[in-house]
């Protein structure tokens, strides 16, 4: 009887792990299963922004501060 109970617990645990794994995959992670016990997760590499890309963003922000974007929006509203 103890064996059956243990199996039932194992099955419940397996379902929990499966659900957890699915949720983690949705968050954009690759998971690798190593045997039954001890899951090992492998995160996807996130590409860092280069200096040029960062400067481009800054330029856009400065233009917005000058009010060019606001003027453009107002023109569109008038039309």
PDB file of C-alpha atoms in Angstrom:
ATOM      1  CA  UNK A   1       0.000   0.000   0.000  1.00  0.00           C
ATOM      2  CA  UNK A   2       2.891   2.342   0.786  1.00  0.00           C
ATOM      3  CA  UNK A   3       4.246   1.812  -2.729  1.00  0.00           C
ATOM      4  CA  UNK A   4       0.937   2.779  -4.354  1.00  0.00           C
ATOM      5  CA  UNK A   5       0.739   5.938  -2.224  1.00  0.00           C
ATOM      6  CA  UNK A   6       4.290   6.851  -3.213  1.00  0.00           C
ATOM      7  CA  UNK A   7       3.485   6.384  -6.902  1.00  0.00           C
ATOM      8  CA  UNK A   8       0.460   8.642  -6.525  1.00  0.00           C
ATOM      9  CA  UNK A   9       2.634  11.329  -4.908  1.00  0.00           C
ATOM     10  CA  UNK A  10       5.218  10.990  -7.659  1.00  0.00           C
ATOM     11  CA  UNK A  11       2.552  11.360 -10.319  1.00  0.00           C
ATOM     12  CA  UNK A  12       1.185  14.521  -8.674  1.00  0.00           C
ATOM     13  CA  UNK A  13       4.705  15.946  -8.444  1.00  0.00           C
ATOM     14  CA  UNK A  14       5.346  15.109 -12.105  1.00  0.00           C
ATOM     15  CA  UNK A  15       2.190  16.987 -13.139  1.00  0.00           C
ATOM     16  CA  UNK A  16       3.264  19.995 -11.065  1.00  0.00           C
ATOM     17  CA  UNK A  17       6.706  20.000 -12.667  1.00  0.00           C
ATOM     18  CA  UNK A  18       5.165  19.717 -16.117  1.00  0.00           C
ATOM     19  CA  UNK A  19       2.896  22.722 -15.508  1.00  0.00           C
ATOM     20  CA  UNK A  20       5.823  24.689 -14.100  1.00  0.00           C
ATOM     21  CA  UNK A  21       7.952  23.833 -17.133  1.00  0.00           C
ATOM     22  CA  UNK A  22       5.224  24.936 -19.550  1.00  0.00           C
ATOM     23  CA  UNK A  23       4.886  28.281 -17.747  1.00  0.00           C
ATOM     24  CA  UNK A  24       8.638  28.818 -17.824  1.00  0.00           C
ATOM     25  CA  UNK A  25       8.745  28.037 -21.535  1.00  0.00           C
ATOM     26  CA  UNK A  26       6.104  30.677 -22.148  1.00  0.00           C
ATOM     27  CA  UNK A  27       8.436  33.185 -20.534  1.00  0.00           C
ATOM     28  CA  UNK A  28      10.934  32.419 -23.294  1.00  0.00           C
ATOM     29  CA  UNK A  29      13.329  29.966 -21.727  1.00  0.00           C
ATOM     30  CA  UNK A  30      14.754  26.766 -23.110  1.00  0.00           C
ATOM     31  CA  UNK A  31      14.650  23.985 -20.589  1.00  0.00           C
ATOM     32  CA  UNK A  32      16.708  20.849 -20.722  1.00  0.00           C
ATOM     33  CA  UNK A  33      15.642  17.809 -18.776  1.00  0.00           C
ATOM     34  CA  UNK A  34      18.425  15.857 -17.170  1.00  0.00           C
ATOM     35  CA  UNK A  35      17.049  12.446 -16.224  1.00  0.00           C
ATOM     36  CA  UNK A  36      14.081  12.290 -13.860  1.00  0.00           C
ATOM     37  CA  UNK A  37      15.477  14.291 -10.969  1.00  0.00           C
ATOM     38  CA  UNK A  38      17.284  17.627 -11.092  1.00  0.00           C
ATOM     39  CA  UNK A  39      16.010  19.786 -13.906  1.00  0.00           C
ATOM     40  CA  UNK A  40      18.529  22.075 -15.485  1.00  0.00           C
ATOM     41  CA  UNK A  41      17.319  25.277 -17.075  1.00  0.00           C
ATOM     42  CA  UNK A  42      19.130  27.035 -19.861  1.00  0.00           C
ATOM     43  CA  UNK A  43      18.316  30.705 -20.327  1.00  0.00           C
ATOM     44  CA  UNK A  44      18.271  32.286 -23.758  1.00  0.00           C
ATOM     45  CA  UNK A  45      20.908  34.925 -24.293  1.00  0.00           C
ATOM     46  CA  UNK A  46      19.567  38.464 -24.412  1.00  0.00           C
ATOM     47  CA  UNK A  47      21.269  40.692 -26.965  1.00  0.00           C
ATOM     48  CA  UNK A  48      22.609  43.831 -25.364  1.00  0.00           C
ATOM     49  CA  UNK A  49      22.125  47.163 -27.122  1.00  0.00           C
ATOM     50  CA  UNK A  50      25.220  48.634 -28.698  1.00  0.00           C
ATOM     51  CA  UNK A  51      26.422  52.172 -28.038  1.00  0.00           C
ATOM     52  CA  UNK A  52      25.063  53.362 -31.426  1.00  0.00           C
ATOM     53  CA  UNK A  53      21.571  52.022 -30.739  1.00  0.00           C
ATOM     54  CA  UNK A  54      21.571  53.721 -27.349  1.00  0.00           C
ATOM     55  CA  UNK A  55      22.586  57.053 -28.918  1.00  0.00           C
ATOM     56  CA  UNK A  56      19.841  56.710 -31.541  1.00  0.00           C
ATOM     57  CA  UNK A  57      17.292  56.379 -28.754  1.00  0.00           C
ATOM     58  CA  UNK A  58      18.733  59.466 -27.047  1.00  0.00           C
ATOM     59  CA  UNK A  59      18.451  61.493 -30.274  1.00  0.00           C
ATOM     60  CA  UNK A  60      14.780  60.573 -30.575  1.00  0.00           C
ATOM     61  CA  UNK A  61      14.161  61.680 -27.015  1.00  0.00           C
ATOM     62  CA  UNK A  62      15.849  65.045 -27.590  1.00  0.00           C
ATOM     63  CA  UNK A  63      13.705  65.735 -30.659  1.00  0.00           C
ATOM     64  CA  UNK A  64      10.625  64.945 -28.631  1.00  0.00           C
ATOM     65  CA  UNK A  65      11.739  67.422 -25.969  1.00  0.00           C
ATOM     66  CA  UNK A  66      12.167  70.166 -28.572  1.00  0.00           C
ATOM     67  CA  UNK A  67       8.499  69.761 -29.396  1.00  0.00           C
ATOM     68  CA  UNK A  68       8.780  68.711 -33.049  1.00  0.00           C
ATOM     69  CA  UNK A  69       6.789  65.587 -32.361  1.00  0.00           C
ATOM     70  CA  UNK A  70       4.145  67.629 -30.534  1.00  0.00           C
ATOM     71  CA  UNK A  71       3.808  69.985 -33.507  1.00  0.00           C
ATOM     72  CA  UNK A  72       3.410  67.063 -35.852  1.00  0.00           C
ATOM     73  CA  UNK A  73       0.710  65.546 -33.664  1.00  0.00           C
ATOM     74  CA  UNK A  74      -1.154  68.862 -33.530  1.00  0.00           C
ATOM     75  CA  UNK A  75      -1.047  69.154 -37.341  1.00  0.00           C
ATOM     76  CA  UNK A  76      -2.521  65.668 -37.642  1.00  0.00           C
ATOM     77  CA  UNK A  77      -5.267  66.561 -35.180  1.00  0.00           C
ATOM     78  CA  UNK A  78      -6.177  69.687 -37.160  1.00  0.00           C
ATOM     79  CA  UNK A  79      -6.460  67.641 -40.362  1.00  0.00           C
TER      80      UNK A  79
END
